[in-house]
Amino acid sequence: MISENDNVKTNSLEAWILAARPKTLTGASVPVMIGVAMAIKTANWNSFQVLPAILCFLFAFLMQIDSNLINDYFDCIHGNDDVSTRLGPKRACAEGWITLPVMRRGLVIVSAVACLIGLPLVWYGGWEMIIVGAVCVLFAFLYTTFFSYKGLGDLLVLIFFGIVPVYFTWWVCIPENLQGFDICVLSMGVACGIIIDTLLLVNNYRDRDNDKRDGKMTLVVRIGAKKTEKLYMYIADVAEIDIFCSFLSFGELSILGAVVFTVLFLLYYFPHTMTTKKLIAINHGKALNMVLGMTARDMFIFGLVTVAQILLLYEPINVWE
């Protein structure tokens, strides 16, 4: 097991693994999981396309790693990763684990590999997939360099960790004759995005004092700690209400199905509630990094619960012929 406390050799494999932040891959996998589940319900198992699903997982993982490296590099050169004041996990460039020139080359390589992995999706989703991929790469850079300073990071998470990956995973995994606008899939993307935003909320909640000092106007800085705590708590209810209403509006859901839906939801809601209590109790300092790990766990539970809800309970009223 590689640890931040290890004596990491500069530009070594261990340094790159730490910089990639493998624990954050949860946030990349959950929307693809949900998109795959919706594709299975749309196309049925015999028409579901497996290869694009695998490519979507790989592209999502690489884009998450790319985002982490971009964040590491640009926060370092902007002086936001001061080792004496940083509360979050250590960063590779700031700690000297990876030199800035080598990190720049790494960014180019990971971005290029992600694009190569995603390119075959054009065969399944049309040339528009090139635009989708290019926009994902562009906004991975713009998030750290611009949007996070304007308090718009949460909006980008909603779009690029919710709507985009859920919808376009669904799109490329179903046959071409079934592709089209589906508001239920869009709704699933919104629910997924706001749940994944809980990770950003914890991160910015922990860093709120440093961010305010540095002029980084995150949503947490704008609304304050108390409102952030309430937002973090009730975001689970908003997501599940969204999914439940989608099931009722665009599918068939029996009374028994509603009961099963609720029981499955509680499998996520209980740990989320415990994590909220831990967040409020800790309130400040590096100890909130524990809550980051708990939030990542809760996000993955949400993904599993939502996939189960979709596969077991969602029956579209209008199945495309």
PDB file of C-alpha atoms in Angstrom:
ATOM      1  CA  MET A   1       0.000   0.000   0.000  1.00  0.00           C
ATOM      2  CA  ILE A   2       1.414   3.368  -1.064  1.00  0.00           C
ATOM      3  CA  SER A   3       1.113   6.075   1.582  1.00  0.00           C
ATOM      4  CA  GLU A   4       1.574   9.840   1.570  1.00  0.00           C
ATOM      5  CA  ASN A   5       3.958   9.364   4.473  1.00  0.00           C
ATOM      6  CA  ASP A   6       6.322   7.266   2.423  1.00  0.00           C
ATOM      7  CA  ASN A   7       9.605   8.733   1.241  1.00  0.00           C
ATOM      8  CA  VAL A   8       8.463   9.148  -2.361  1.00  0.00           C
ATOM      9  CA  LYS A   9      11.141   9.185  -5.054  1.00  0.00           C
ATOM     10  CA  THR A  10      10.830  12.106  -7.478  1.00  0.00           C
ATOM     11  CA  ASN A  11       8.957  11.263 -10.710  1.00  0.00           C
ATOM     12  CA  SER A  12       8.658   7.612  -9.656  1.00  0.00           C
ATOM     13  CA  LEU A  13       5.734   5.275 -10.295  1.00  0.00           C
ATOM     14  CA  GLU A  14       4.705   5.730  -6.662  1.00  0.00           C
ATOM     15  CA  ALA A  15       4.605   9.488  -7.182  1.00  0.00           C
ATOM     16  CA  TRP A  16       2.337   9.126 -10.222  1.00  0.00           C
ATOM     17  CA  ILE A  17      -0.018   6.773  -8.393  1.00  0.00           C
ATOM     18  CA  LEU A  18      -0.343   9.273  -5.546  1.00  0.00           C
ATOM     19  CA  ALA A  19      -0.889  12.127  -8.016  1.00  0.00           C
ATOM     20  CA  ALA A  20      -3.589  10.140  -9.834  1.00  0.00           C
ATOM     21  CA  ARG A  21      -5.573   9.830  -6.551  1.00  0.00           C
ATOM     22  CA  PRO A  22      -7.111   6.376  -7.197  1.00  0.00           C
ATOM     23  CA  LYS A  23      -9.711   6.846  -4.441  1.00  0.00           C
ATOM     24  CA  THR A  24     -11.409   9.553  -6.530  1.00  0.00           C
ATOM     25  CA  LEU A  25     -12.195   7.060  -9.305  1.00  0.00           C
ATOM     26  CA  THR A  26     -15.440   6.309  -7.471  1.00  0.00           C
ATOM     27  CA  GLY A  27     -16.802   9.582  -8.796  1.00  0.00           C
ATOM     28  CA  ALA A  28     -15.900   8.544 -12.343  1.00  0.00           C
ATOM     29  CA  SER A  29     -17.419   5.064 -12.147  1.00  0.00           C
ATOM     30  CA  VAL A  30     -20.839   5.882 -10.656  1.00  0.00           C
ATOM     31  CA  PRO A  31     -22.306   7.894 -13.588  1.00  0.00           C
ATOM     32  CA  VAL A  32     -21.133   5.289 -16.099  1.00  0.00           C
ATOM     33  CA  MET A  33     -22.718   2.551 -13.973  1.00  0.00           C
ATOM     34  CA  ILE A  34     -26.033   4.402 -13.994  1.00  0.00           C
ATOM     35  CA  GLY A  35     -25.830   5.105 -17.731  1.00  0.00           C
ATOM     36  CA  VAL A  36     -25.149   1.406 -18.390  1.00  0.00           C
ATOM     37  CA  ALA A  37     -28.131   0.375 -16.243  1.00  0.00           C
ATOM     38  CA  MET A  38     -30.437   2.743 -18.134  1.00  0.00           C
ATOM     39  CA  ALA A  39     -29.106   1.395 -21.442  1.00  0.00           C
ATOM     40  CA  ILE A  40     -29.883  -2.170 -20.374  1.00  0.00           C
ATOM     41  CA  LYS A  41     -33.471  -1.194 -19.540  1.00  0.00           C
ATOM     42  CA  THR A  42     -33.815   0.655 -22.855  1.00  0.00           C
ATOM     43  CA  ALA A  43     -32.288  -1.942 -25.167  1.00  0.00           C
ATOM     44  CA  ASN A  44     -32.617  -5.141 -23.103  1.00  0.00           C
ATOM     45  CA  TRP A  45     -29.651  -7.435 -22.569  1.00  0.00           C
ATOM     46  CA  ASN A  46     -29.654  -8.899 -26.076  1.00  0.00           C
ATOM     47  CA  SER A  47     -29.303  -5.465 -27.724  1.00  0.00           C
ATOM     48  CA  PHE A  48     -27.065  -3.829 -25.109  1.00  0.00           C
ATOM     49  CA  GLN A  49     -23.579  -3.049 -26.480  1.00  0.00           C
ATOM     50  CA  VAL A  50     -20.782  -4.089 -24.120  1.00  0.00           C
ATOM     51  CA  LEU A  51     -17.687  -2.654 -25.836  1.00  0.00           C
ATOM     52  CA  PRO A  52     -18.771   1.017 -25.677  1.00  0.00           C
ATOM     53  CA  ALA A  53     -19.634   0.507 -22.006  1.00  0.00           C
ATOM     54  CA  ILE A  54     -16.056  -0.641 -21.344  1.00  0.00           C
ATOM     55  CA  LEU A  55     -14.687   2.310 -23.330  1.00  0.00           C
ATOM     56  CA  CYS A  56     -16.871   4.710 -21.315  1.00  0.00           C
ATOM     57  CA  PHE A  57     -15.473   3.347 -18.049  1.00  0.00           C
ATOM     58  CA  LEU A  58     -11.887   3.695 -19.306  1.00  0.00           C
ATOM     59  CA  PHE A  59     -12.491   7.211 -20.662  1.00  0.00           C
ATOM     60  CA  ALA A  60     -14.128   8.290 -17.400  1.00  0.00           C
ATOM     61  CA  PHE A  61     -11.252   6.919 -15.316  1.00  0.00           C
ATOM     62  CA  LEU A  62      -8.640   8.637 -17.488  1.00  0.00           C
ATOM     63  CA  MET A  63     -10.511  11.947 -17.431  1.00  0.00           C
ATOM     64  CA  GLN A  64     -10.739  11.767 -13.627  1.00  0.00           C
ATOM     65  CA  ILE A  65      -6.997  11.161 -13.418  1.00  0.00           C
ATOM     66  CA  ASP A  66      -6.402  13.956 -15.919  1.00  0.00           C
ATOM     67  CA  SER A  67      -8.519  16.335 -13.808  1.00  0.00           C
ATOM     68  CA  ASN A  68      -6.534  15.375 -10.713  1.00  0.00           C
ATOM     69  CA  LEU A  69      -3.203  16.036 -12.447  1.00  0.00           C
ATOM     70  CA  ILE A  70      -4.451  19.349 -13.830  1.00  0.00           C
ATOM     71  CA  ASN A  71      -5.589  20.381 -10.359  1.00  0.00           C
ATOM     72  CA  ASP A  72      -2.251  19.327  -8.884  1.00  0.00           C
ATOM     73  CA  TYR A  73      -0.212  21.255 -11.453  1.00  0.00           C
ATOM     74  CA  PHE A  74      -2.156  24.518 -11.648  1.00  0.00           C
ATOM     75  CA  ASP A  75      -2.820  24.816  -7.923  1.00  0.00           C
ATOM     76  CA  CYS A  76       0.922  24.423  -7.399  1.00  0.00           C
ATOM     77  CA  ILE A  77       1.947  27.130  -9.844  1.00  0.00           C
ATOM     78  CA  HIS A  78      -0.747  29.437  -8.430  1.00  0.00           C
ATOM     79  CA  GLY A  79       0.552  28.874  -4.909  1.00  0.00           C
ATOM     80  CA  ASN A  80      -2.668  27.283  -3.608  1.00  0.00           C
ATOM     81  CA  ASP A  81      -0.912  24.152  -2.318  1.00  0.00           C
ATOM     82  CA  ASP A  82       1.264  25.723   0.368  1.00  0.00           C
ATOM     83  CA  VAL A  83       2.451  22.707   2.372  1.00  0.00           C
ATOM     84  CA  SER A  84       2.384  24.742   5.600  1.00  0.00           C
ATOM     85  CA  THR A  85      -1.314  25.663   5.354  1.00  0.00           C
ATOM     86  CA  ARG A  86      -2.821  22.904   3.216  1.00  0.00           C
ATOM     87  CA  LEU A  87      -5.481  20.856   4.991  1.00  0.00           C
ATOM     88  CA  GLY A  88      -6.210  18.323   2.270  1.00  0.00           C
ATOM     89  CA  PRO A  89      -4.137  15.318   1.196  1.00  0.00           C
ATOM     90  CA  LYS A  90      -0.638  16.133  -0.011  1.00  0.00           C
ATOM     91  CA  ARG A  91      -0.149  17.079  -3.660  1.00  0.00           C
ATOM     92  CA  ALA A  92       2.565  15.700  -5.900  1.00  0.00           C
ATOM     93  CA  CYS A  93       3.928  18.933  -7.385  1.00  0.00           C
ATOM     94  CA  ALA A  94       3.826  20.905  -4.129  1.00  0.00           C
ATOM     95  CA  GLU A  95       5.628  18.088  -2.299  1.00  0.00           C
ATOM     96  CA  GLY A  96       8.240  17.759  -5.048  1.00  0.00           C
ATOM     97  CA  TRP A  97       7.207  14.196  -5.849  1.00  0.00           C
ATOM     98  CA  ILE A  98       6.734  15.181  -9.501  1.00  0.00           C
ATOM     99  CA  THR A  99       8.555  18.106 -11.113  1.00  0.00           C
ATOM    100  CA  LEU A 100       6.519  20.681 -13.010  1.00  0.00           C
ATOM    101  CA  PRO A 101       8.004  19.937 -16.495  1.00  0.00           C
ATOM    102  CA  VAL A 102       7.365  16.225 -16.046  1.00  0.00           C
ATOM    103  CA  MET A 103       3.814  16.895 -14.841  1.00  0.00           C
ATOM    104  CA  ARG A 104       3.147  18.998 -17.954  1.00  0.00           C
ATOM    105  CA  ARG A 105       4.221  16.083 -20.144  1.00  0.00           C
ATOM    106  CA  GLY A 106       2.067  13.775 -18.054  1.00  0.00           C
ATOM    107  CA  LEU A 107      -0.967  15.984 -18.612  1.00  0.00           C
ATOM    108  CA  VAL A 108      -0.465  15.865 -22.377  1.00  0.00           C
ATOM    109  CA  ILE A 109      -0.025  12.086 -22.388  1.00  0.00           C
ATOM    110  CA  VAL A 110      -3.053  11.309 -20.213  1.00  0.00           C
ATOM    111  CA  SER A 111      -5.244  13.719 -22.205  1.00  0.00           C
ATOM    112  CA  ALA A 112      -4.099  12.143 -25.479  1.00  0.00           C
ATOM    113  CA  VAL A 113      -4.658   8.581 -24.253  1.00  0.00           C
ATOM    114  CA  ALA A 114      -8.135   9.509 -22.991  1.00  0.00           C
ATOM    115  CA  CYS A 115      -8.992  10.912 -26.423  1.00  0.00           C
ATOM    116  CA  LEU A 116      -7.679   7.783 -28.168  1.00  0.00           C
ATOM    117  CA  ILE A 117      -9.724   5.569 -25.845  1.00  0.00           C
ATOM    118  CA  GLY A 118     -12.825   7.643 -26.495  1.00  0.00           C
ATOM    119  CA  LEU A 119     -12.391   7.924 -30.267  1.00  0.00           C
ATOM    120  CA  PRO A 120     -13.988   4.533 -31.117  1.00  0.00           C
ATOM    121  CA  LEU A 121     -17.186   5.751 -29.454  1.00  0.00           C
ATOM    122  CA  VAL A 122     -17.769   7.743 -32.654  1.00  0.00           C
ATOM    123  CA  TRP A 123     -18.688   4.417 -34.267  1.00  0.00           C
ATOM    124  CA  TYR A 124     -21.482   3.917 -31.723  1.00  0.00           C
ATOM    125  CA  GLY A 125     -22.650   7.450 -31.030  1.00  0.00           C
ATOM    126  CA  GLY A 126     -21.846   9.467 -34.148  1.00  0.00           C
ATOM    127  CA  TRP A 127     -19.354  12.223 -34.843  1.00  0.00           C
ATOM    128  CA  GLU A 128     -20.897  14.271 -32.034  1.00  0.00           C
ATOM    129  CA  MET A 129     -18.853  12.120 -29.629  1.00  0.00           C
ATOM    130  CA  ILE A 130     -15.749  13.995 -30.791  1.00  0.00           C
ATOM    131  CA  ILE A 131     -17.300  17.255 -29.598  1.00  0.00           C
ATOM    132  CA  VAL A 132     -18.357  15.665 -26.295  1.00  0.00           C
ATOM    133  CA  GLY A 133     -14.833  14.343 -25.689  1.00  0.00           C
ATOM    134  CA  ALA A 134     -13.181  17.638 -26.617  1.00  0.00           C
ATOM    135  CA  VAL A 135     -15.501  19.587 -24.305  1.00  0.00           C
ATOM    136  CA  CYS A 136     -14.734  17.174 -21.439  1.00  0.00           C
ATOM    137  CA  VAL A 137     -10.983  17.737 -21.867  1.00  0.00           C
ATOM    138  CA  LEU A 138     -11.403  21.510 -22.227  1.00  0.00           C
ATOM    139  CA  PHE A 139     -13.492  21.892 -19.098  1.00  0.00           C
ATOM    140  CA  ALA A 140     -11.156  19.645 -17.107  1.00  0.00           C
ATOM    141  CA  PHE A 141      -8.626  22.462 -17.573  1.00  0.00           C
ATOM    142  CA  LEU A 142     -11.114  25.315 -17.174  1.00  0.00           C
ATOM    143  CA  TYR A 143     -12.459  23.936 -13.891  1.00  0.00           C
ATOM    144  CA  THR A 144      -9.161  24.390 -12.017  1.00  0.00           C
ATOM    145  CA  THR A 145      -7.962  27.475 -13.849  1.00  0.00           C
ATOM    146  CA  PHE A 146     -11.189  29.505 -13.885  1.00  0.00           C
ATOM    147  CA  PHE A 147     -14.556  28.082 -12.791  1.00  0.00           C
ATOM    148  CA  SER A 148     -13.538  26.884  -9.324  1.00  0.00           C
ATOM    149  CA  TYR A 149     -12.525  30.462  -8.451  1.00  0.00           C
ATOM    150  CA  LYS A 150     -15.955  31.773  -9.483  1.00  0.00           C
ATOM    151  CA  GLY A 151     -18.015  29.392  -7.364  1.00  0.00           C
ATOM    152  CA  LEU A 152     -19.102  27.436 -10.450  1.00  0.00           C
ATOM    153  CA  GLY A 153     -17.299  24.193  -9.659  1.00  0.00           C
ATOM    154  CA  ASP A 154     -20.523  22.590  -8.393  1.00  0.00           C
ATOM    155  CA  LEU A 155     -22.262  23.376 -11.680  1.00  0.00           C
ATOM    156  CA  LEU A 156     -19.477  21.692 -13.636  1.00  0.00           C
ATOM    157  CA  VAL A 157     -19.697  18.625 -11.401  1.00  0.00           C
ATOM    158  CA  LEU A 158     -23.439  18.440 -12.103  1.00  0.00           C
ATOM    159  CA  ILE A 159     -22.794  18.592 -15.843  1.00  0.00           C
ATOM    160  CA  PHE A 160     -19.591  16.570 -16.280  1.00  0.00           C
ATOM    161  CA  PHE A 161     -19.979  14.030 -13.455  1.00  0.00           C
ATOM    162  CA  GLY A 162     -23.723  13.681 -13.889  1.00  0.00           C
ATOM    163  CA  ILE A 163     -25.580  14.667 -17.025  1.00  0.00           C
ATOM    164  CA  VAL A 164     -22.836  14.151 -19.625  1.00  0.00           C
ATOM    165  CA  PRO A 165     -21.450  10.751 -18.544  1.00  0.00           C
ATOM    166  CA  VAL A 166     -24.856   9.256 -17.679  1.00  0.00           C
ATOM    167  CA  TYR A 167     -26.553  10.433 -20.849  1.00  0.00           C
ATOM    168  CA  PHE A 168     -23.811   9.666 -23.337  1.00  0.00           C
ATOM    169  CA  THR A 169     -22.957   6.313 -21.767  1.00  0.00           C
ATOM    170  CA  TRP A 170     -26.615   5.413 -22.244  1.00  0.00           C
ATOM    171  CA  TRP A 171     -26.490   6.815 -25.788  1.00  0.00           C
ATOM    172  CA  VAL A 172     -23.532   4.780 -27.056  1.00  0.00           C
ATOM    173  CA  CYS A 173     -24.597   1.535 -25.334  1.00  0.00           C
ATOM    174  CA  ILE A 174     -27.932   1.253 -27.141  1.00  0.00           C
ATOM    175  CA  PRO A 175     -28.553   0.561 -30.847  1.00  0.00           C
ATOM    176  CA  GLU A 176     -28.677   3.571 -33.160  1.00  0.00           C
ATOM    177  CA  ASN A 177     -32.420   3.170 -33.825  1.00  0.00           C
ATOM    178  CA  LEU A 178     -33.114   3.683 -30.112  1.00  0.00           C
ATOM    179  CA  GLN A 179     -30.949   6.782 -29.676  1.00  0.00           C
ATOM    180  CA  GLY A 180     -32.825   9.992 -29.031  1.00  0.00           C
ATOM    181  CA  PHE A 181     -33.910  12.360 -26.296  1.00  0.00           C
ATOM    182  CA  ASP A 182     -34.916  10.614 -23.072  1.00  0.00           C
ATOM    183  CA  ILE A 183     -35.887  12.887 -20.200  1.00  0.00           C
ATOM    184  CA  CYS A 184     -35.682  10.045 -17.670  1.00  0.00           C
ATOM    185  CA  VAL A 185     -32.021   9.432 -18.536  1.00  0.00           C
ATOM    186  CA  LEU A 186     -31.423  13.174 -18.233  1.00  0.00           C
ATOM    187  CA  SER A 187     -33.108  13.146 -14.834  1.00  0.00           C
ATOM    188  CA  MET A 188     -30.861  10.280 -13.709  1.00  0.00           C
ATOM    189  CA  GLY A 189     -27.861  12.346 -14.770  1.00  0.00           C
ATOM    190  CA  VAL A 190     -29.017  15.271 -12.635  1.00  0.00           C
ATOM    191  CA  ALA A 191     -29.498  13.031  -9.581  1.00  0.00           C
ATOM    192  CA  CYS A 192     -26.077  11.478 -10.077  1.00  0.00           C
ATOM    193  CA  GLY A 193     -24.392  14.851 -10.498  1.00  0.00           C
ATOM    194  CA  ILE A 194     -25.753  16.358  -7.300  1.00  0.00           C
ATOM    195  CA  ILE A 195     -24.741  13.292  -5.290  1.00  0.00           C
ATOM    196  CA  ILE A 196     -21.193  13.375  -6.649  1.00  0.00           C
ATOM    197  CA  ASP A 197     -21.064  17.064  -5.788  1.00  0.00           C
ATOM    198  CA  THR A 198     -21.108  16.039  -2.110  1.00  0.00           C
ATOM    199  CA  LEU A 199     -17.420  15.212  -2.512  1.00  0.00           C
ATOM    200  CA  LEU A 200     -16.672  18.738  -3.727  1.00  0.00           C
ATOM    201  CA  LEU A 201     -18.801  20.190  -0.923  1.00  0.00           C
ATOM    202  CA  VAL A 202     -16.731  18.375   1.723  1.00  0.00           C
ATOM    203  CA  ASN A 203     -13.500  19.418   0.050  1.00  0.00           C
ATOM    204  CA  ASN A 204     -14.540  23.077  -0.081  1.00  0.00           C
ATOM    205  CA  TYR A 205     -16.075  22.941   3.412  1.00  0.00           C
ATOM    206  CA  ARG A 206     -12.705  21.837   4.776  1.00  0.00           C
ATOM    207  CA  ASP A 207     -10.828  24.532   2.822  1.00  0.00           C
ATOM    208  CA  ARG A 208     -13.319  27.355   3.308  1.00  0.00           C
ATOM    209  CA  ASP A 209     -11.038  29.569   5.394  1.00  0.00           C
ATOM    210  CA  ASN A 210      -8.042  29.169   3.077  1.00  0.00           C
ATOM    211  CA  ASP A 211     -10.233  29.657   0.001  1.00  0.00           C
ATOM    212  CA  LYS A 212     -11.750  32.835   1.412  1.00  0.00           C
ATOM    213  CA  ARG A 213      -8.276  34.144   2.189  1.00  0.00           C
ATOM    214  CA  ASP A 214      -7.092  33.344  -1.364  1.00  0.00           C
ATOM    215  CA  GLY A 215     -10.139  34.873  -3.037  1.00  0.00           C
ATOM    216  CA  LYS A 216     -11.456  31.510  -4.198  1.00  0.00           C
ATOM    217  CA  MET A 217     -15.205  32.105  -4.043  1.00  0.00           C
ATOM    218  CA  THR A 218     -16.528  28.555  -3.879  1.00  0.00           C
ATOM    219  CA  LEU A 219     -20.176  27.841  -3.165  1.00  0.00           C
ATOM    220  CA  VAL A 220     -19.248  27.043   0.444  1.00  0.00           C
ATOM    221  CA  VAL A 221     -17.532  30.407   0.864  1.00  0.00           C
ATOM    222  CA  ARG A 222     -20.563  32.144  -0.598  1.00  0.00           C
ATOM    223  CA  ILE A 223     -23.282  30.470   1.477  1.00  0.00           C
ATOM    224  CA  GLY A 224     -21.325  29.724   4.660  1.00  0.00           C
ATOM    225  CA  ALA A 225     -20.654  26.607   6.739  1.00  0.00           C
ATOM    226  CA  LYS A 226     -24.118  26.143   8.285  1.00  0.00           C
ATOM    227  CA  LYS A 227     -25.987  26.264   4.991  1.00  0.00           C
ATOM    228  CA  THR A 228     -23.393  23.933   3.461  1.00  0.00           C
ATOM    229  CA  GLU A 229     -24.071  21.387   6.204  1.00  0.00           C
ATOM    230  CA  LYS A 230     -27.793  21.515   5.461  1.00  0.00           C
ATOM    231  CA  LEU A 231     -27.166  21.303   1.721  1.00  0.00           C
ATOM    232  CA  TYR A 232     -24.936  18.279   2.201  1.00  0.00           C
ATOM    233  CA  MET A 233     -27.604  16.567   4.316  1.00  0.00           C
ATOM    234  CA  TYR A 234     -30.640  17.191   2.132  1.00  0.00           C
ATOM    235  CA  ILE A 235     -28.940  16.623  -1.198  1.00  0.00           C
ATOM    236  CA  ALA A 236     -29.623  12.891  -0.780  1.00  0.00           C
ATOM    237  CA  ASP A 237     -33.370  13.545  -0.471  1.00  0.00           C
ATOM    238  CA  VAL A 238     -33.366  15.746  -3.563  1.00  0.00           C
ATOM    239  CA  ALA A 239     -31.598  13.081  -5.625  1.00  0.00           C
ATOM    240  CA  GLU A 240     -33.917  10.274  -4.544  1.00  0.00           C
ATOM    241  CA  ILE A 241     -37.061  12.357  -5.049  1.00  0.00           C
ATOM    242  CA  ASP A 242     -35.777  13.131  -8.549  1.00  0.00           C
ATOM    243  CA  ILE A 243     -35.282   9.422  -9.306  1.00  0.00           C
ATOM    244  CA  PHE A 244     -38.600   8.387  -7.719  1.00  0.00           C
ATOM    245  CA  CYS A 245     -40.551  11.008  -9.681  1.00  0.00           C
ATOM    246  CA  SER A 246     -38.819   9.860 -12.867  1.00  0.00           C
ATOM    247  CA  PHE A 247     -39.896   6.283 -12.213  1.00  0.00           C
ATOM    248  CA  LEU A 248     -43.488   7.419 -11.626  1.00  0.00           C
ATOM    249  CA  SER A 249     -43.617   9.813 -14.584  1.00  0.00           C
ATOM    250  CA  PHE A 250     -41.849   7.759 -17.254  1.00  0.00           C
ATOM    251  CA  GLY A 251     -42.304   4.205 -16.056  1.00  0.00           C
ATOM    252  CA  GLU A 252     -44.566   1.816 -14.207  1.00  0.00           C
ATOM    253  CA  LEU A 253     -44.049   1.483 -10.453  1.00  0.00           C
ATOM    254  CA  SER A 254     -46.333  -0.628  -8.261  1.00  0.00           C
ATOM    255  CA  ILE A 255     -46.942  -0.124  -4.541  1.00  0.00           C
ATOM    256  CA  LEU A 256     -44.609  -3.044  -3.835  1.00  0.00           C
ATOM    257  CA  GLY A 257     -42.061  -1.470  -6.157  1.00  0.00           C
ATOM    258  CA  ALA A 258     -42.297   1.794  -4.227  1.00  0.00           C
ATOM    259  CA  VAL A 259     -41.627  -0.081  -0.984  1.00  0.00           C
ATOM    260  CA  VAL A 260     -38.605  -1.843  -2.470  1.00  0.00           C
ATOM    261  CA  PHE A 261     -37.390   1.499  -3.869  1.00  0.00           C
ATOM    262  CA  THR A 262     -37.553   3.037  -0.382  1.00  0.00           C
ATOM    263  CA  VAL A 263     -35.760   0.117   1.271  1.00  0.00           C
ATOM    264  CA  LEU A 264     -32.957   0.346  -1.285  1.00  0.00           C
ATOM    265  CA  PHE A 265     -32.736   4.102  -0.760  1.00  0.00           C
ATOM    266  CA  LEU A 266     -32.268   3.592   2.979  1.00  0.00           C
ATOM    267  CA  LEU A 267     -29.147   1.528   2.259  1.00  0.00           C
ATOM    268  CA  TYR A 268     -27.617   4.795   1.019  1.00  0.00           C
ATOM    269  CA  TYR A 269     -29.454   7.228   3.280  1.00  0.00           C
ATOM    270  CA  PHE A 270     -28.294   5.775   6.602  1.00  0.00           C
ATOM    271  CA  PRO A 271     -24.522   5.955   5.897  1.00  0.00           C
ATOM    272  CA  HIS A 272     -25.032   9.379   4.300  1.00  0.00           C
ATOM    273  CA  THR A 273     -26.721  10.576   7.487  1.00  0.00           C
ATOM    274  CA  MET A 274     -23.877   9.256   9.640  1.00  0.00           C
ATOM    275  CA  THR A 275     -21.351  10.981   7.378  1.00  0.00           C
ATOM    276  CA  THR A 276     -23.281  14.254   7.718  1.00  0.00           C
ATOM    277  CA  LYS A 277     -23.140  14.007  11.506  1.00  0.00           C
ATOM    278  CA  LYS A 278     -19.389  13.370  11.318  1.00  0.00           C
ATOM    279  CA  LEU A 279     -18.938  16.387   9.028  1.00  0.00           C
ATOM    280  CA  ILE A 280     -20.758  18.674  11.460  1.00  0.00           C
ATOM    281  CA  ALA A 281     -18.995  17.261  14.515  1.00  0.00           C
ATOM    282  CA  ILE A 282     -15.492  17.710  13.064  1.00  0.00           C
ATOM    283  CA  ASN A 283     -16.252  21.103  11.455  1.00  0.00           C
ATOM    284  CA  HIS A 284     -12.639  22.190  10.884  1.00  0.00           C
ATOM    285  CA  GLY A 285      -9.200  20.898  10.064  1.00  0.00           C
ATOM    286  CA  LYS A 286      -7.442  17.956   8.487  1.00  0.00           C
ATOM    287  CA  ALA A 287      -9.728  15.501  10.271  1.00  0.00           C
ATOM    288  CA  LEU A 288     -12.328  16.325   7.597  1.00  0.00           C
ATOM    289  CA  ASN A 289     -10.230  14.235   5.189  1.00  0.00           C
ATOM    290  CA  MET A 290     -11.839  11.263   6.943  1.00  0.00           C
ATOM    291  CA  VAL A 291     -15.214  12.596   5.802  1.00  0.00           C
ATOM    292  CA  LEU A 292     -13.924  12.743   2.223  1.00  0.00           C
ATOM    293  CA  GLY A 293     -13.276   9.015   2.349  1.00  0.00           C
ATOM    294  CA  MET A 294     -16.689   8.363   3.893  1.00  0.00           C
ATOM    295  CA  THR A 295     -18.336  10.499   1.209  1.00  0.00           C
ATOM    296  CA  ALA A 296     -16.574   8.565  -1.568  1.00  0.00           C
ATOM    297  CA  ARG A 297     -17.882   5.365   0.009  1.00  0.00           C
ATOM    298  CA  ASP A 298     -21.411   6.771   0.208  1.00  0.00           C
ATOM    299  CA  MET A 299     -21.259   7.846  -3.437  1.00  0.00           C
ATOM    300  CA  PHE A 300     -20.398   4.323  -4.509  1.00  0.00           C
ATOM    301  CA  ILE A 301     -23.243   2.933  -2.381  1.00  0.00           C
ATOM    302  CA  PHE A 302     -25.554   5.423  -4.108  1.00  0.00           C
ATOM    303  CA  GLY A 303     -24.349   4.116  -7.470  1.00  0.00           C
ATOM    304  CA  LEU A 304     -25.008   0.496  -6.520  1.00  0.00           C
ATOM    305  CA  VAL A 305     -28.424   1.364  -5.037  1.00  0.00           C
ATOM    306  CA  THR A 306     -29.459   3.365  -8.108  1.00  0.00           C
ATOM    307  CA  VAL A 307     -28.355   0.596 -10.482  1.00  0.00           C
ATOM    308  CA  ALA A 308     -30.409  -1.884  -8.426  1.00  0.00           C
ATOM    309  CA  GLN A 309     -33.426   0.446  -8.464  1.00  0.00           C
ATOM    310  CA  ILE A 310     -33.181   0.817 -12.243  1.00  0.00           C
ATOM    311  CA  LEU A 311     -32.646  -2.850 -13.079  1.00  0.00           C
ATOM    312  CA  LEU A 312     -35.223  -4.188 -10.610  1.00  0.00           C
ATOM    313  CA  LEU A 313     -37.936  -1.534 -10.656  1.00  0.00           C
ATOM    314  CA  TYR A 314     -37.795   0.777 -13.674  1.00  0.00           C
ATOM    315  CA  GLU A 315     -40.073  -0.307 -16.514  1.00  0.00           C
ATOM    316  CA  PRO A 316     -40.365   2.320 -19.268  1.00  0.00           C
ATOM    317  CA  ILE A 317     -43.912   3.024 -20.400  1.00  0.00           C
ATOM    318  CA  ASN A 318     -42.851   3.632 -23.986  1.00  0.00           C
ATOM    319  CA  VAL A 319     -40.199   1.236 -25.237  1.00  0.00           C
ATOM    320  CA  TRP A 320     -38.663   2.387 -28.498  1.00  0.00           C
ATOM    321  CA  GLU A 321     -39.312  -0.005 -31.386  1.00  0.00           C
TER     322      GLU A 321
END
